mmCIF file of C-alpha atoms in Angstrom:
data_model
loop_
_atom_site.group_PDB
_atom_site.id
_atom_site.type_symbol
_atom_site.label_atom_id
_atom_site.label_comp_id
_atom_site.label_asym_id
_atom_site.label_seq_id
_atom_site.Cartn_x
_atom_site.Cartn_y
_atom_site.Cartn_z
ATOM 1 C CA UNK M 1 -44.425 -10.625 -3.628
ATOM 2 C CA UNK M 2 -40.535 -10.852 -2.558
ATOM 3 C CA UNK M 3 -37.802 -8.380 -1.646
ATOM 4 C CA UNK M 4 -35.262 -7.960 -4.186
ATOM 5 C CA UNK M 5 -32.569 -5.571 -5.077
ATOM 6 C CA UNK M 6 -33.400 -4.227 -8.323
ATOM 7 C CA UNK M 7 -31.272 -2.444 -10.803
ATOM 8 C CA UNK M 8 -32.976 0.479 -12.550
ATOM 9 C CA UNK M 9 -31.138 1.495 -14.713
ATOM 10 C CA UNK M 10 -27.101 1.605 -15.515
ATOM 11 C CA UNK M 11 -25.387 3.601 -12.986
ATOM 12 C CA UNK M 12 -28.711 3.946 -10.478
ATOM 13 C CA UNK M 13 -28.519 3.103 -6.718
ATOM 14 C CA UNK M 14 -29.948 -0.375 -6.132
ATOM 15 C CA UNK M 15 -33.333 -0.548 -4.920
ATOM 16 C CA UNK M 16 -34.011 -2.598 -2.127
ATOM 17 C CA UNK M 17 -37.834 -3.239 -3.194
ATOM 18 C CA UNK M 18 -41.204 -5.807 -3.447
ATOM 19 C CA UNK M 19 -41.276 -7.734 -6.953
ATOM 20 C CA UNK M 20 -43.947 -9.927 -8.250
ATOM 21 C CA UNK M 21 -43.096 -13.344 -9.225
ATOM 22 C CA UNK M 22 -44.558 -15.568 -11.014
ATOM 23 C CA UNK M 23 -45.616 -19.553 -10.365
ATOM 24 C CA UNK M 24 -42.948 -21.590 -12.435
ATOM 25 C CA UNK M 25 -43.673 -22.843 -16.210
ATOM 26 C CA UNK M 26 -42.763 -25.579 -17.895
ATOM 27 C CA UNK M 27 -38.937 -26.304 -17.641
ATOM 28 C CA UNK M 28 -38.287 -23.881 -14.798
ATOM 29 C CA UNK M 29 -37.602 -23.900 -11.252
ATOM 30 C CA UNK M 30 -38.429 -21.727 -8.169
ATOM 31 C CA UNK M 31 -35.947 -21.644 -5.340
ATOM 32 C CA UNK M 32 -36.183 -20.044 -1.747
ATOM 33 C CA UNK M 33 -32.535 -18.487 -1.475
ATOM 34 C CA UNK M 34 -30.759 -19.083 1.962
ATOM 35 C CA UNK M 35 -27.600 -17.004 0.825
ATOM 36 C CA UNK M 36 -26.203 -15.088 -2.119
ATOM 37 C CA UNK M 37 -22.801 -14.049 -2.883
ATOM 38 C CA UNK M 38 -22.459 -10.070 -3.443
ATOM 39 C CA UNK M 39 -19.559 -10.699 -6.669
ATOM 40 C CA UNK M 40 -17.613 -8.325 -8.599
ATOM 41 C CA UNK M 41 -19.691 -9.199 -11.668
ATOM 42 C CA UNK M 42 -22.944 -7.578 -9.942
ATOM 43 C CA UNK M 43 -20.813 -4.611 -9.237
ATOM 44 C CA UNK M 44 -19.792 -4.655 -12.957
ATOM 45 C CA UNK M 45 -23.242 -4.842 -14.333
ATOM 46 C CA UNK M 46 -24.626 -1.588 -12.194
ATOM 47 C CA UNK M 47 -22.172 0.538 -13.298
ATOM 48 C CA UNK M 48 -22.104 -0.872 -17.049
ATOM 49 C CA UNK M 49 -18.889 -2.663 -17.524
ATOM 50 C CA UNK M 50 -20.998 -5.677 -18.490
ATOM 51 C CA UNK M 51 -23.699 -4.709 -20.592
ATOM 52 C CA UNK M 52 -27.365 -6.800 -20.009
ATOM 53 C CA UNK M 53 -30.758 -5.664 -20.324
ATOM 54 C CA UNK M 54 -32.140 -3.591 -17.370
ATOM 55 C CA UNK M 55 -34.243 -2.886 -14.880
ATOM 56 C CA UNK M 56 -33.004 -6.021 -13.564
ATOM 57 C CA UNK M 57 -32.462 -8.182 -10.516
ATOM 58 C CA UNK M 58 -29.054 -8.268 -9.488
ATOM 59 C CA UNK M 59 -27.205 -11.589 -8.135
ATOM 60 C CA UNK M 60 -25.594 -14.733 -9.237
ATOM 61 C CA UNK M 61 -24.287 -16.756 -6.918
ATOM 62 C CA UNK M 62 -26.483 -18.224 -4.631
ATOM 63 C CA UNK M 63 -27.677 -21.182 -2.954
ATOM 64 C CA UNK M 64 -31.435 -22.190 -1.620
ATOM 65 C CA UNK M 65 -34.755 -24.573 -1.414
ATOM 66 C CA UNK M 66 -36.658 -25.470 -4.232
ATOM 67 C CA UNK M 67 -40.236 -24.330 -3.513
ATOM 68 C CA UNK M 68 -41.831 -25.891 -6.507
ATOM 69 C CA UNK M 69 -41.410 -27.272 -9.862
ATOM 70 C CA UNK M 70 -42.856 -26.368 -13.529
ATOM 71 C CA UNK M 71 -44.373 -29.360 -15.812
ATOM 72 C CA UNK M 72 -41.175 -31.514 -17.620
ATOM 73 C CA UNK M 73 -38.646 -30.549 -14.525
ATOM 74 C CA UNK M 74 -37.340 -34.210 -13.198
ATOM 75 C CA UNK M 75 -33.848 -33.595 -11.984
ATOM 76 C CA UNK M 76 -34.792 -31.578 -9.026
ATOM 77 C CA UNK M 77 -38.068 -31.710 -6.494
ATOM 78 C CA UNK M 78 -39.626 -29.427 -3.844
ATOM 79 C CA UNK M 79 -37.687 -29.277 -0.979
ATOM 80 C CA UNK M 80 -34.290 -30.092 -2.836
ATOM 81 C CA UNK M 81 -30.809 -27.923 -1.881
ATOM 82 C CA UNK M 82 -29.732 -26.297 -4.966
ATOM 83 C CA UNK M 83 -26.786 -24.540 -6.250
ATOM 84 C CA UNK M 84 -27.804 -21.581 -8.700
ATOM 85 C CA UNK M 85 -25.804 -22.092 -12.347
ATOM 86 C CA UNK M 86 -25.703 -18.698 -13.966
ATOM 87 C CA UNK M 87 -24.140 -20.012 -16.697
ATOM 88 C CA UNK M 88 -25.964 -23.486 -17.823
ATOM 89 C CA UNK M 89 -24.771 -24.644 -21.405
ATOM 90 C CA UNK M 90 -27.190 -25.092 -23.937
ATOM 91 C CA UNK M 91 -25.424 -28.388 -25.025
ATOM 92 C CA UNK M 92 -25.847 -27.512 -28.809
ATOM 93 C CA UNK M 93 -23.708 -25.012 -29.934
ATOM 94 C CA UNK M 94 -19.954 -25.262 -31.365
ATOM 95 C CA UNK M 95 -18.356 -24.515 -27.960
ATOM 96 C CA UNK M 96 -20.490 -26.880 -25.853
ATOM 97 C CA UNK M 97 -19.671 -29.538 -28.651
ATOM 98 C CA UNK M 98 -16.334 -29.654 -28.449
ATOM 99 C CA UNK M 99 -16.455 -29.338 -24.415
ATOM 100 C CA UNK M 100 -15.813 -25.608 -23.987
ATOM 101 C CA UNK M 101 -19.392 -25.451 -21.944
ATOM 102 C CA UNK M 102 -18.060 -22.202 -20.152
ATOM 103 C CA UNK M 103 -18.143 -20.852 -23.265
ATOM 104 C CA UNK M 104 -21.416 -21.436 -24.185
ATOM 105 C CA UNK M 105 -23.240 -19.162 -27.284
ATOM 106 C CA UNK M 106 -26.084 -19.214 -25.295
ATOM 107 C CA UNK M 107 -25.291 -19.138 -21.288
ATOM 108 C CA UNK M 108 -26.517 -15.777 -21.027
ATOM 109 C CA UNK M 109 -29.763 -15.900 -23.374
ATOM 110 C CA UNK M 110 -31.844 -16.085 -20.339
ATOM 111 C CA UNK M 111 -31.134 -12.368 -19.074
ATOM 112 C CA UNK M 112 -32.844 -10.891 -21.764
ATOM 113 C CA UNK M 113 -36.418 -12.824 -20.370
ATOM 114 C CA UNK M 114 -38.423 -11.237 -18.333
ATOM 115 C CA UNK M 115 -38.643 -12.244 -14.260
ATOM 116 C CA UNK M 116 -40.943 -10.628 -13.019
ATOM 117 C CA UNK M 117 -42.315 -7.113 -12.336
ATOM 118 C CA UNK M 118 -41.891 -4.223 -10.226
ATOM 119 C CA UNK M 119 -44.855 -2.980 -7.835
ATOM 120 C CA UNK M 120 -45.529 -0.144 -10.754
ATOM 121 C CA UNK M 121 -45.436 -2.787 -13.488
ATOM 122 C CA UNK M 122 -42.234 -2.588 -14.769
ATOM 123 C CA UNK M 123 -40.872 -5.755 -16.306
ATOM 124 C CA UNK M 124 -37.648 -6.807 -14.623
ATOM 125 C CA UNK M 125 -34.971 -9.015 -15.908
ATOM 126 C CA UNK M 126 -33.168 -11.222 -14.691
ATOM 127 C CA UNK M 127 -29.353 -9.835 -14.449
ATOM 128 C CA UNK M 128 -26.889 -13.202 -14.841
ATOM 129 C CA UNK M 129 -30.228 -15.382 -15.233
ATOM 130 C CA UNK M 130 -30.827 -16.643 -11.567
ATOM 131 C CA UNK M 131 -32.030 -12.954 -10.053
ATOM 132 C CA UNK M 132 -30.303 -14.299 -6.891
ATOM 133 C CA UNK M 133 -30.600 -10.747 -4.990
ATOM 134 C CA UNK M 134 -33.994 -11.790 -3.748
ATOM 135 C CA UNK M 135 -35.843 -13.716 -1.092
ATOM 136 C CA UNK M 136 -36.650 -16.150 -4.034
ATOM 137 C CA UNK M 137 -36.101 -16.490 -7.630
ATOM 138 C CA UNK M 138 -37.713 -18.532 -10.754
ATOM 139 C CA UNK M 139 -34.792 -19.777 -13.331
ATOM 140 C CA UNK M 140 -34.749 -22.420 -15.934
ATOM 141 C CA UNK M 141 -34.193 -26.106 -14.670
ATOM 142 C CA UNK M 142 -30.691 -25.629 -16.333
ATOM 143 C CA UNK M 143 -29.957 -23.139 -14.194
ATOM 144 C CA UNK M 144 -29.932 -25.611 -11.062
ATOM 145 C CA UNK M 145 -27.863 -27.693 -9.824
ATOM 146 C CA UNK M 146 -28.016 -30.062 -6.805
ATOM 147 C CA UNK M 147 -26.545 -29.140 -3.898
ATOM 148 C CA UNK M 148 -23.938 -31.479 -3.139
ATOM 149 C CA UNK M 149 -24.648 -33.060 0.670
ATOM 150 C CA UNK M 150 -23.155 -32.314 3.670
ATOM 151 C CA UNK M 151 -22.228 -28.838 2.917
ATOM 152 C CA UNK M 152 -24.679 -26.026 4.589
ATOM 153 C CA UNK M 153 -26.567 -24.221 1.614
ATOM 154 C CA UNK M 154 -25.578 -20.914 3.251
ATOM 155 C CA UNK M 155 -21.827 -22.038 2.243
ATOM 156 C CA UNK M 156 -22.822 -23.765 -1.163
ATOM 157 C CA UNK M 157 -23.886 -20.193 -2.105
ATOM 158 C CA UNK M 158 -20.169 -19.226 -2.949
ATOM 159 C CA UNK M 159 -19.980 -22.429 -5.047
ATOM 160 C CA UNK M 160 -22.169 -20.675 -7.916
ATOM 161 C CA UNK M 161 -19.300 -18.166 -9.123
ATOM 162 C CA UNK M 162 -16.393 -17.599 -6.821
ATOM 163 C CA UNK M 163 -14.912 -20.863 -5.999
ATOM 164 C CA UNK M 164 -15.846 -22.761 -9.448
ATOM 165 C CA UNK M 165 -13.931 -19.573 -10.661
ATOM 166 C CA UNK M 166 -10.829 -19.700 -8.831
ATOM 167 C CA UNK M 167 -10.803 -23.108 -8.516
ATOM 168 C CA UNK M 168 -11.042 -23.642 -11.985
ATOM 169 C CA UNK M 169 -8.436 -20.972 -13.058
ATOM 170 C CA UNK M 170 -6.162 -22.752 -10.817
ATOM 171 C CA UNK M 171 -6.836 -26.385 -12.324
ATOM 172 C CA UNK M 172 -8.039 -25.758 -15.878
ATOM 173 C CA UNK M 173 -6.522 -22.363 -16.916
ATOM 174 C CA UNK M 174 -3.257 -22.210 -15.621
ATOM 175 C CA UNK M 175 -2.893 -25.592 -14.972
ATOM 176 C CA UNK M 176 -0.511 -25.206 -11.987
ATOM 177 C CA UNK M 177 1.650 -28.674 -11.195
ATOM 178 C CA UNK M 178 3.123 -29.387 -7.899
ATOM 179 C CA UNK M 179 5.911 -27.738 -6.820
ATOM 180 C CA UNK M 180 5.134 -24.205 -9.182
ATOM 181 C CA UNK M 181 5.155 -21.028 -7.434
ATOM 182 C CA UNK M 182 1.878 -19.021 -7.929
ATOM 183 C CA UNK M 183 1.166 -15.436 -7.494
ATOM 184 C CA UNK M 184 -2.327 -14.349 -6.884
ATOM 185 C CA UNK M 185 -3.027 -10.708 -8.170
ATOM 186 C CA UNK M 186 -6.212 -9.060 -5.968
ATOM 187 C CA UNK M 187 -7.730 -10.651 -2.872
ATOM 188 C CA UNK M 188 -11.256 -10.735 -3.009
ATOM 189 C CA UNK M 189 -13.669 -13.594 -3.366
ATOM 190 C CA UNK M 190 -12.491 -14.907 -5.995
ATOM 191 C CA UNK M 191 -8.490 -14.395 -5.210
ATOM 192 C CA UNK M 192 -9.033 -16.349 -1.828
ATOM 193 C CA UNK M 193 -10.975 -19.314 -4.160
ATOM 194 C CA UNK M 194 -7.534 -18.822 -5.889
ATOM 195 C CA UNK M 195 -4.602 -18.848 -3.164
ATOM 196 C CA UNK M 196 -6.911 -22.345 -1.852
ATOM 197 C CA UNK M 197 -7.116 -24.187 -5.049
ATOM 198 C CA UNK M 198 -3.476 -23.813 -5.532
ATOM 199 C CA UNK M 199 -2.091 -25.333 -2.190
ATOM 200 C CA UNK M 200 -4.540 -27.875 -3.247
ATOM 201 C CA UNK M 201 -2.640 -28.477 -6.432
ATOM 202 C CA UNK M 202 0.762 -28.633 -4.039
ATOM 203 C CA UNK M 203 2.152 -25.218 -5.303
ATOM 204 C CA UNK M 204 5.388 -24.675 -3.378
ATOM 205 C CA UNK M 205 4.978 -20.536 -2.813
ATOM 206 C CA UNK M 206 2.009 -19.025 -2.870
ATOM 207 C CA UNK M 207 2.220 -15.214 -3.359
ATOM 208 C CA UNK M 208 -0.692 -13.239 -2.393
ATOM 209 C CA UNK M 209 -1.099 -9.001 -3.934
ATOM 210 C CA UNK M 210 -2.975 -7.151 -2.837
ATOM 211 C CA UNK M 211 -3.148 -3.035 -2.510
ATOM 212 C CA UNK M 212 -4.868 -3.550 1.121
ATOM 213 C CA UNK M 213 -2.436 -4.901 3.739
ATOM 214 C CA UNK M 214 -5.077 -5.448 6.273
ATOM 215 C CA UNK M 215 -5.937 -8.970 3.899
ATOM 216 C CA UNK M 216 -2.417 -10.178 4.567
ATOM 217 C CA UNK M 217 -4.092 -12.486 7.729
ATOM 218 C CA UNK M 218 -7.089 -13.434 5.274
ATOM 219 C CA UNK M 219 -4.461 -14.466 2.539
ATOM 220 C CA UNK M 220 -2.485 -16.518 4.330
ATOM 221 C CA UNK M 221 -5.603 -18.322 5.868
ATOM 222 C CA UNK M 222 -6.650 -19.317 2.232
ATOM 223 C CA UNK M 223 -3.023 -20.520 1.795
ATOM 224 C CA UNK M 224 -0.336 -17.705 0.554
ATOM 225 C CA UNK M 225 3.249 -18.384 2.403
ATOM 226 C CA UNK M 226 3.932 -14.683 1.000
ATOM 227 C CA UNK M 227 2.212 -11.481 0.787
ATOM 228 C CA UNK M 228 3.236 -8.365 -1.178
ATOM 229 C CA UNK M 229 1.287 -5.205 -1.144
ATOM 230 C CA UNK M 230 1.024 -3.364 -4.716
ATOM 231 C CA UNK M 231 2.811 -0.930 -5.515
ATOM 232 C CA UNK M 232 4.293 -0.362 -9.094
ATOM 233 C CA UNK M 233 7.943 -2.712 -8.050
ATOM 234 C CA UNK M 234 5.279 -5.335 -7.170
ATOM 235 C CA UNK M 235 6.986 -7.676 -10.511
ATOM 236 C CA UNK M 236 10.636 -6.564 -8.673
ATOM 237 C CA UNK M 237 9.310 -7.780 -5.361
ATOM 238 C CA UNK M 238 7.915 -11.030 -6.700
ATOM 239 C CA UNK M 239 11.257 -12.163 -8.726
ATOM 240 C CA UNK M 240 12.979 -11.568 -5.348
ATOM 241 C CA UNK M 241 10.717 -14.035 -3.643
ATOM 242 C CA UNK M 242 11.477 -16.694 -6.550
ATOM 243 C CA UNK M 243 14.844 -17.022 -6.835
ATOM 244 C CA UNK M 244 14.871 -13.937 -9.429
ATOM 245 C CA UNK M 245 12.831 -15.720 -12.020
ATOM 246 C CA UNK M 246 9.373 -14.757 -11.210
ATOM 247 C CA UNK M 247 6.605 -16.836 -10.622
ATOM 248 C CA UNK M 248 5.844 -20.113 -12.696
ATOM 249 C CA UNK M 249 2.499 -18.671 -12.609
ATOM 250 C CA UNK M 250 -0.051 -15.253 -12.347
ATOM 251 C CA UNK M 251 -3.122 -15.116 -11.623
ATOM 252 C CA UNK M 252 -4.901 -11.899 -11.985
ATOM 253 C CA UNK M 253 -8.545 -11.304 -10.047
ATOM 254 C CA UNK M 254 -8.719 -7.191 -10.277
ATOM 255 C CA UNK M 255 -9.526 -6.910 -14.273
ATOM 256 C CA UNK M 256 -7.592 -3.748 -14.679
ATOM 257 C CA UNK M 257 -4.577 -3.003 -17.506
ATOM 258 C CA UNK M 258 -1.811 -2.232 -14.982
ATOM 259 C CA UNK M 259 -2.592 -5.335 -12.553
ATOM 260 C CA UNK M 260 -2.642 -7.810 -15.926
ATOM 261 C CA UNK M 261 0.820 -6.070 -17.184
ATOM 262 C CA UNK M 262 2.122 -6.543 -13.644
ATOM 263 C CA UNK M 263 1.022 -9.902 -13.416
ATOM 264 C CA UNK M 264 2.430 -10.569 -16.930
ATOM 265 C CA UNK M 265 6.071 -9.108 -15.880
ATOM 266 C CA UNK M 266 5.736 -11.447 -12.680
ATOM 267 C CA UNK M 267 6.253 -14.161 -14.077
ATOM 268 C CA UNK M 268 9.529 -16.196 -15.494
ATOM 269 C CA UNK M 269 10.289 -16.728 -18.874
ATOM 270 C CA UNK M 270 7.851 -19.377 -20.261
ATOM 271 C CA UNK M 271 5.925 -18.399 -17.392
ATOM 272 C CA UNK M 272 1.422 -18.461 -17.667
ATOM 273 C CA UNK M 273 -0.681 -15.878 -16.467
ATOM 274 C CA UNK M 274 -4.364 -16.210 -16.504
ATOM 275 C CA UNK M 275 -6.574 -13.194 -16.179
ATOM 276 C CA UNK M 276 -9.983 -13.759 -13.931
ATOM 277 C CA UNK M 277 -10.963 -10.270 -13.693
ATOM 278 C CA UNK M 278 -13.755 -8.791 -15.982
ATOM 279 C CA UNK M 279 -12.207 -5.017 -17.434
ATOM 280 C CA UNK M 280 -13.895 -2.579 -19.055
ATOM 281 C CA UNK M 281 -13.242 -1.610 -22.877
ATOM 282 C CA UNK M 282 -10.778 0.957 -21.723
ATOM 283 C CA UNK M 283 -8.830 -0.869 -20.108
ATOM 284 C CA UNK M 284 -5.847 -1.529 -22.254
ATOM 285 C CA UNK M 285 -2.647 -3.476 -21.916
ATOM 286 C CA UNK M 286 0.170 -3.074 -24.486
ATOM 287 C CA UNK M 287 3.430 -5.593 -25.225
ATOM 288 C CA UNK M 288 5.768 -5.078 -27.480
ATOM 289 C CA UNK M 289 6.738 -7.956 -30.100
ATOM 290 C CA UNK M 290 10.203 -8.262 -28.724
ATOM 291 C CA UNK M 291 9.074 -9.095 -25.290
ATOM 292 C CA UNK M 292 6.516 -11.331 -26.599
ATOM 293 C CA UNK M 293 9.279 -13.025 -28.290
ATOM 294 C CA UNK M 294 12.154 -13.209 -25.778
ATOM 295 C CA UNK M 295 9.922 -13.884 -22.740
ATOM 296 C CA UNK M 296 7.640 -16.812 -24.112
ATOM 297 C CA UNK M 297 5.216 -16.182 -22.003
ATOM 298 C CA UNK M 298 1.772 -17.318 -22.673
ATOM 299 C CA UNK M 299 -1.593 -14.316 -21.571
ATOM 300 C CA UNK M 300 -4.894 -16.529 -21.154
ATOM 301 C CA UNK M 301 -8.454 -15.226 -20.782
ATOM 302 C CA UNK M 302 -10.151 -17.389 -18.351
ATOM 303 C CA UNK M 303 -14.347 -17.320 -18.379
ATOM 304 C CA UNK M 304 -16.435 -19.100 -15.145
ATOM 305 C CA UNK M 305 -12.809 -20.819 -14.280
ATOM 306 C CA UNK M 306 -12.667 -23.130 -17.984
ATOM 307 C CA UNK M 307 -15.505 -24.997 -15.520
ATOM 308 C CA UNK M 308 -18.804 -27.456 -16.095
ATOM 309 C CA UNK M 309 -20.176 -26.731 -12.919
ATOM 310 C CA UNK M 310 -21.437 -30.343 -13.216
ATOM 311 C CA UNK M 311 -18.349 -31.924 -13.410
ATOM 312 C CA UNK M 312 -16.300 -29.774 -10.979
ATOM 313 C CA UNK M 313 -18.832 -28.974 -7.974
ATOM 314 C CA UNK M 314 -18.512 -32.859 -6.852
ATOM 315 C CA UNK M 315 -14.706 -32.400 -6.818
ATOM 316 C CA UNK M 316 -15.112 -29.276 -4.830
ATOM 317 C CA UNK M 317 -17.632 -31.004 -2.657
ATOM 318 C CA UNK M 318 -14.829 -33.533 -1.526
ATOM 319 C CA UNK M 319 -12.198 -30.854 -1.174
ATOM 320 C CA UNK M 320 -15.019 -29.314 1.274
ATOM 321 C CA UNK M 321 -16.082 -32.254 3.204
ATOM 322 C CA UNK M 322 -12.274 -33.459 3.710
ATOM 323 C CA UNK M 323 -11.565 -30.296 5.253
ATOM 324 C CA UNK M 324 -8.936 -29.178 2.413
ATOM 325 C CA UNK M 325 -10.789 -25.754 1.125
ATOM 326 C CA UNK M 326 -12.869 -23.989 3.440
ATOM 327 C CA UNK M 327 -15.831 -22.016 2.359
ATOM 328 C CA UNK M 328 -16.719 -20.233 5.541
ATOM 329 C CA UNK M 329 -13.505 -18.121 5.678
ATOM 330 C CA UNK M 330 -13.979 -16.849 2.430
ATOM 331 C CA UNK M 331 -16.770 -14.614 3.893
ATOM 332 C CA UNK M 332 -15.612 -11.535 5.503
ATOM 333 C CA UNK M 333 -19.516 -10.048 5.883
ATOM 334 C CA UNK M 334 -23.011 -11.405 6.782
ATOM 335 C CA UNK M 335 -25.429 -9.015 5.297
ATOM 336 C CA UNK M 336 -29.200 -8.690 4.313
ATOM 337 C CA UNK M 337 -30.555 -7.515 0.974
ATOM 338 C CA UNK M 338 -30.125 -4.035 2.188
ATOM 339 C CA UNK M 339 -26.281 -3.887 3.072
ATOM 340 C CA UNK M 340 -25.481 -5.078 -0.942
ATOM 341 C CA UNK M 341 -24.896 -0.985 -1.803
ATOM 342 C CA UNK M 342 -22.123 -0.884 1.445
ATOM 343 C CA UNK M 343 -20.777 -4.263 0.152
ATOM 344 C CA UNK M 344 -20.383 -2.679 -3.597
ATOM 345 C CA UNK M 345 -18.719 0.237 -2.132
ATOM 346 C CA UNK M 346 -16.491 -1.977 0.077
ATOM 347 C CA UNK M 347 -15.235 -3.502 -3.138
ATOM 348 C CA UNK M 348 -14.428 -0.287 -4.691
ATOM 349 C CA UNK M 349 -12.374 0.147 -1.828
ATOM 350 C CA UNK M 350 -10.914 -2.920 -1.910
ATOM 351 C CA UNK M 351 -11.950 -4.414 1.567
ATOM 352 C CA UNK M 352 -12.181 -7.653 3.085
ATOM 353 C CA UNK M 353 -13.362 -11.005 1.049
ATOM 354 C CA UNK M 354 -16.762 -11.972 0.293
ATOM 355 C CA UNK M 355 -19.526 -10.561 1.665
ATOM 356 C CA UNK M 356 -22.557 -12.497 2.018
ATOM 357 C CA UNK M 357 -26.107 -12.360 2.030
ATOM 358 C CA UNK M 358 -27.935 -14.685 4.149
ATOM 359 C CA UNK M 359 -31.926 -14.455 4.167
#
């Protein structure tokens, strides 16, 4: 028996609650978590803007032990730091053939399993396959990654889906270049991953938007040397920060239609704007074909940051352990399992950074 914050159903209050889980099998992996990430994604499956089987344990980023090991499982061993993978790539399909492993047919085949069971009997998924809102979790050996040394696993928790995000929409999405400027569009986990990865790839201005203006200190921790609060002249505002061209580059973190327009209208002419944020279906965002046309802008979806987690976390690892991205200021809030329903509704409201759950 472990704690766990279960999902009922779409739209029902988490349940901070016992589960039963079971011993590994073959080709999985049981892990002890020491933290977990409370993401907009989570947020996005309880209230059924993503759509994955439930009841289900929530969570996806998180860090921990491994506790033991099922038969055929080499890569890992009891005792072993691991960062959680919520999205491993099957290594067969089209997109994981031609590289695109982030965009792998099958990352999310393991959420429709079942995890383990309620104290009633209920079978319980797991929500992004790793179940990570819970004192420990079993997941598929692909779903585990080595932690990478010299980084506390309470840290290496936001490595699972915030920073590999931003990171990689910084790097492989928009590909900023030295010298661009770069305006980051919502301020949350993910946005601060952001605003860091792109003083790491030598952007010259780094324009942080936000609607809160109590994150301007936060932002400019992670890196902004400019911080605008939204408003609808927020595209106005930014071309007067950039010599009245608009930003080389947008990068939007809040996944709704008038945040992607404005980031889209930030931007120069032949300017790239990458959209992180995960909208719902009615969400939509209209151009006309003129503007299309005369602004050459390019609009780019960007899924898990264009990342392999097994490529980029050693990068990041560097970046952490030479002192040029720092993980603990991403985190705004030290919770338990219990405080995940404030931190949801501190995300509605757009406060503070990442909130994080340390067991």
């Amino acid at each position: 028996m472990v704690r766990a914050a279960v999902l009922s159903a779409v739209g029902a209050p988490l349940e901070i609650t016992d589960i039963t889980l079971p011993e590994p099998g073959p080709g999985q992996v049981r892990v002890r978590l020491a933290a977990a990430g409370v993401c907009h994604s989570d947020l996005s499956l309880s209230n059924g803007t993503m759509r994955l089987p439930v009841p289900a344990v929530l969570g996806h980023e998180g860090a921990g032990t491994v506790v033991s090991v099922g038969e055929g499982v080499g890569h890992v061993a009891p005792g072993d730091g691991v960062v959680l993978n919520w999205a491993p790539s099957c290594g067969a399909c089209h997109h994981c053939g031609i590289g695109e492993v982030w965009l792998c047919a099958d990352a999310l085949a393991g959420a429709a399993n079942i995890h383990a069971h309620a104290a009633d009997g209920t079978e319980l998924h797991p929500g992004l396959n790793v179940a990570a809102f819970a004192e420990e979790t079993v997941v598929a050996a692909n779903c585990v990654l080595p932690a990478p040394e010299g980084i506390p696993l309470t840290d290496a928790a936001l490595l699972g889906c915030a920073v590999l995000t931003g990171y990689g929409a910084v790097h492989h999405s928009a590909r900023v270049r030295a010298g661009e400027s770069v305006v980051v569009l919502g301020i949350g986990g993910v946005g601060l991953a952001v605003l860091q990865s792109a003083r790491i790839a030598g952007a010259s201005k780094i324009i942080a938007v936000d609607v809160s203006p109590e994150k301007e200190d936060l932002a400019r921790r992670a890196g902004a040397t400019d911080y605008v609060v939204a408003s609808d002249t927020t595209p106005r505002e930014i071309r007067g920060l950039t010599g009245g061209r608009g930003a080389d580059v947008a990068v939007e973190c809040v996944g709704r239609a008038s945040t992607i327009r404005a980031a889209w209208e930030s931007t120069r002419r032949g300017g790239r704007t990458t959209v992180v944020g995960i909208g719902g279906k009615d969400q939509q965002v209209t151009f006309n074909a003129l503007e299309i046309f005369h602004w050459g802008r390019s609009l780019t979806g960007c899924v898990y940051g264009n990342s392999d987690p097994a490529r980029d976390l050693p990068v990041l690892a560097a970046h952490i352990r030479e002192g040029r991205f720092d993980l603990s200021m991403m985190v705004t809030d030290r919770i338990g399992l219990d405080g995940i329903p404030e931190a949801f509704d501190h995300m509605i409201a757009g406060k503070g950074g990442r909130a994080l759950v340390v067991f």
